């Protein structure tokens, strides 16, 4: 078919450049220098490749997965190539924040966003809910029908999450079959209602997989936690609370949502007790 033509083989010159870049990448990875993190110093590596044009470079990028590398013409005005560079930078920015399979935010973006939302909720005293979701018996799907089928299941759930969330919620894939949903401004009731709608949609959908006599259907479990913004909470603390509720959902039989205790209320009795003891001391003196 015309749309399925295999790409033309690389020229000898392009093949030499690809091999050199591959060796360089291998050397950098061996030294633990394959990427530069936020706030770290680094170098921009420059190499003149005579006889190479942009079509050759795009072919090399596709062949060797060098999408994170940029190219500029050695001669002439580079202005007309700026849009290409801008597009590449936008793609790189998207790649650093999104899971390549599902298109959801990745764990790095999830943790940065959750940290920001926790700080905002504490400053304003607003609700913030977090749900951690995990597909039930996902390993059995992979083992029985293969990873291609498993990828279709992951993509199906991610589509449901993207379609069911609000514009300012964040849906993320934070592990193999583990997902997260950040819901700013939502209390437990609202968060649970949003999750129930997604779970209902998941129960109604299925995927076609090779070797399966019938479409494959899956279920999901979730743990959800909500803060009222009264206490300062770290990302690790908040995620641990949702994780604990998720484990409880699995223990109860899966295919369900379990709500964690509200951390703000857990601290309230102690604060109230201290306040009462202070009043007793002020008005009656210490106990004898």
XYZ file of C-alpha atoms in Angstrom:
288
model
C 0.000 0.000 0.000
C 1.284 3.519 -0.733
C 1.041 4.688 2.874
C 3.056 1.736 4.207
C 6.279 2.056 2.190
C 9.418 1.214 4.117
C 11.835 4.133 4.475
C 14.720 4.218 2.020
C 17.978 2.775 3.372
C 20.515 5.207 4.792
C 23.284 6.415 2.540
C 26.844 5.394 3.357
C 27.574 8.899 4.728
C 24.445 8.890 6.872
C 25.269 5.405 8.131
C 28.736 6.592 9.216
C 27.239 9.550 11.105
C 24.666 7.284 12.753
C 27.361 4.858 13.912
C 29.474 7.702 15.317
C 26.521 9.178 17.213
C 25.587 5.758 18.542
C 29.119 5.256 19.881
C 29.007 8.712 21.468
C 25.671 8.023 23.121
C 26.970 4.706 24.424
C 30.048 6.398 25.899
C 27.901 9.060 27.593
C 25.513 6.472 29.013
C 28.467 4.463 30.315
C 29.619 7.542 32.221
C 26.095 8.330 33.419
C 26.074 11.522 31.353
C 23.382 10.739 28.805
C 21.103 13.551 30.003
C 21.318 16.794 31.942
C 18.937 17.306 34.868
C 17.339 20.526 35.979
C 19.812 23.019 37.384
C 22.891 21.023 36.329
C 25.769 22.316 34.246
C 26.546 20.638 30.952
C 28.045 20.996 27.491
C 26.547 21.510 24.061
C 28.382 19.142 21.709
C 29.039 20.382 18.153
C 30.131 18.261 15.194
C 30.341 19.394 11.572
C 28.961 16.727 9.220
C 29.874 17.682 5.663
C 27.548 16.550 2.914
C 24.609 15.998 5.253
C 21.269 17.752 4.740
C 18.131 17.977 6.891
C 16.415 15.097 5.122
C 19.419 12.900 5.913
C 19.349 14.114 9.532
C 15.653 13.325 10.023
C 16.296 9.843 8.617
C 19.176 9.359 11.082
C 16.996 10.568 13.982
C 14.284 8.060 13.149
C 16.770 5.215 12.681
C 18.763 5.859 15.842
C 16.222 7.572 18.115
C 18.173 10.841 18.233
C 15.137 13.110 18.578
C 16.814 14.941 21.473
C 19.592 16.201 19.197
C 19.362 19.472 17.254
C 20.853 20.348 13.874
C 21.714 23.657 12.169
C 22.959 24.315 8.622
C 26.718 24.865 8.343
C 26.278 27.535 5.683
C 23.660 30.101 4.774
C 20.909 31.751 6.790
C 19.644 29.599 9.663
C 16.510 31.718 10.125
C 14.296 29.531 7.957
C 15.252 26.547 10.085
C 14.185 28.159 13.367
C 10.631 26.851 13.059
C 12.041 23.341 12.749
C 14.157 23.916 15.870
C 11.175 25.372 17.739
C 9.088 22.330 16.814
C 11.876 20.030 17.997
C 12.128 21.876 21.320
C 8.364 21.653 21.799
C 8.498 17.915 21.113
C 11.365 17.502 23.580
C 9.475 19.447 26.246
C 6.454 17.228 25.708
C 8.597 14.083 25.900
C 10.110 15.109 29.240
C 6.650 15.513 30.791
C 4.559 12.799 29.130
C 4.425 9.033 28.953
C 5.135 7.992 25.339
C 2.577 5.153 25.262
C -0.473 6.769 26.839
C 0.165 10.481 26.362
C -0.549 11.072 30.062
C 1.790 13.039 32.289
C 4.758 10.972 33.470
C 5.917 10.475 37.060
C 8.266 13.443 36.955
C 5.503 15.813 35.861
C 3.108 14.220 38.361
C 5.412 14.808 41.331
C 6.168 18.401 40.339
C 2.477 19.186 39.866
C 1.434 17.485 43.120
C 4.065 19.401 45.080
C 2.794 22.673 43.628
C -0.859 21.801 44.309
C -0.140 20.740 47.899
C 1.579 24.042 48.592
C -1.281 25.951 46.963
C -3.945 24.044 48.913
C -2.140 24.698 52.203
C -1.753 28.433 51.475
C -5.393 28.884 50.555
C -6.932 26.268 52.860
C -8.565 24.536 49.881
C -9.436 20.929 49.166
C -7.065 18.773 47.158
C -7.701 15.138 46.322
C -5.347 12.495 44.945
C -6.298 9.104 43.542
C -3.864 6.280 42.822
C -5.296 3.710 40.403
C -3.991 0.251 39.580
C -5.358 -2.161 36.966
C -6.525 -5.431 38.505
C -4.686 -8.598 37.424
C -2.852 -6.753 34.666
C 0.062 -9.214 34.729
C -2.342 -11.971 33.736
C -3.367 -9.957 30.665
C 0.267 -9.564 29.614
C 1.105 -13.200 30.332
C -1.962 -14.550 28.538
C -2.311 -12.270 25.528
C 1.050 -10.514 25.237
C 2.368 -7.020 25.772
C 0.657 -5.592 22.699
C -2.684 -6.436 24.272
C -1.452 -5.011 27.579
C -0.513 -1.758 25.847
C -4.023 -1.540 24.381
C -5.485 -1.932 27.860
C -3.228 0.819 29.225
C -4.182 3.087 26.336
C -7.884 2.378 26.904
C -7.695 3.389 30.573
C -5.668 6.497 29.786
C -8.285 7.564 27.245
C -11.021 7.131 29.838
C -9.063 9.217 32.346
C -8.386 11.981 29.830
C -12.025 12.033 28.793
C -13.372 11.973 32.350
C -11.167 14.539 34.070
C -11.672 18.301 34.250
C -9.404 20.624 32.310
C -7.334 21.536 35.349
C -7.044 18.005 36.762
C -3.877 16.043 36.001
C -3.944 12.432 34.865
C -0.603 10.613 34.971
C 0.917 7.218 34.431
C 3.335 6.749 37.318
C 4.252 3.083 36.913
C 3.657 0.056 34.709
C -0.085 -0.306 35.331
C -0.312 2.392 37.988
C -1.973 5.726 37.324
C -2.703 8.865 39.309
C -5.277 11.630 39.222
C -4.745 15.003 40.895
C -8.015 16.831 41.581
C -7.520 20.417 42.831
C -10.501 21.824 44.714
C -12.243 18.452 45.009
C -13.353 16.926 48.299
C -13.674 13.178 48.869
C -17.276 12.976 47.652
C -16.549 14.779 44.393
C -13.330 12.830 43.824
C -15.074 9.523 44.436
C -17.878 10.463 42.026
C -15.341 11.282 39.297
C -13.579 7.951 39.830
C -16.858 6.010 39.805
C -17.712 7.486 36.397
C -14.330 6.402 35.066
C -14.696 2.928 36.583
C -18.152 2.552 35.018
C -16.728 3.525 31.627
C -13.864 1.019 32.050
C -16.277 -1.795 32.916
C -18.249 -1.095 29.749
C -15.241 -1.086 27.405
C -13.007 -3.865 26.126
C -10.087 -4.419 23.776
C -9.563 -6.911 20.975
C -6.454 -9.026 21.460
C -4.829 -11.723 19.349
C -5.500 -15.153 20.772
C -8.504 -14.027 22.806
C -11.798 -15.711 21.998
C -13.705 -12.662 23.239
C -12.818 -8.999 23.797
C -10.705 -8.531 26.904
C -12.281 -6.618 29.777
C -10.462 -5.337 32.852
C -11.249 -3.645 36.141
C -9.366 -1.203 38.300
C -8.850 -0.441 41.986
C -8.147 2.959 43.500
C -7.185 4.617 46.729
C -8.150 8.250 47.193
C -7.061 10.790 49.800
C -8.145 14.388 50.396
C -6.582 17.224 52.338
C -8.475 20.288 53.499
C -5.294 22.341 53.309
C -4.983 22.672 57.086
C -1.681 20.788 57.345
C 1.561 21.041 55.390
C 1.996 17.721 53.568
C 4.842 16.422 51.430
C 4.371 14.578 48.158
C 5.676 11.407 49.792
C 3.215 11.635 52.692
C 0.201 12.309 50.470
C 1.061 9.545 47.997
C 1.651 7.081 50.863
C -1.870 7.757 52.187
C -3.434 7.105 48.774
C -1.245 4.015 48.313
C -2.387 2.579 51.638
C -6.028 3.029 50.600
C -5.234 1.370 47.247
C -3.740 -1.664 49.009
C -6.905 -1.873 51.107
C -9.012 -1.819 47.927
C -6.994 -4.734 46.570
C -7.333 -6.616 49.858
C -11.115 -6.133 49.869
C -11.479 -7.856 46.501
C -10.378 -5.298 43.866
C -12.623 -3.398 41.418
C -13.430 -0.763 44.037
C -12.476 2.604 45.516
C -11.280 2.992 49.104
C -11.037 6.397 50.772
C -8.180 7.204 53.122
C -8.855 9.115 56.358
C -8.608 12.881 55.920
C -5.197 13.800 57.361
C -6.412 17.191 58.631
C -9.042 15.512 60.798
C -6.584 12.937 62.143
C -4.612 15.772 63.713
C -7.669 17.583 65.080
C -8.264 15.508 68.249
C -4.691 16.022 69.463
C -4.874 19.765 68.813
C -8.205 19.945 70.624
C -6.806 18.024 73.606
C -3.837 20.366 73.925
C -6.112 23.368 73.768
C -8.360 21.917 76.494
C -5.380 21.204 78.724
C -4.115 24.764 78.291
C -7.536 26.139 79.318
C -7.623 23.892 82.361
C -4.212 25.112 83.472
C -5.166 28.774 82.973
C -8.427 28.549 84.871
C -7.876 25.860 87.497
C -4.128 25.341 87.681
C -2.295 22.067 87.155
C -3.904 18.762 88.105
C -2.905 17.396 91.512
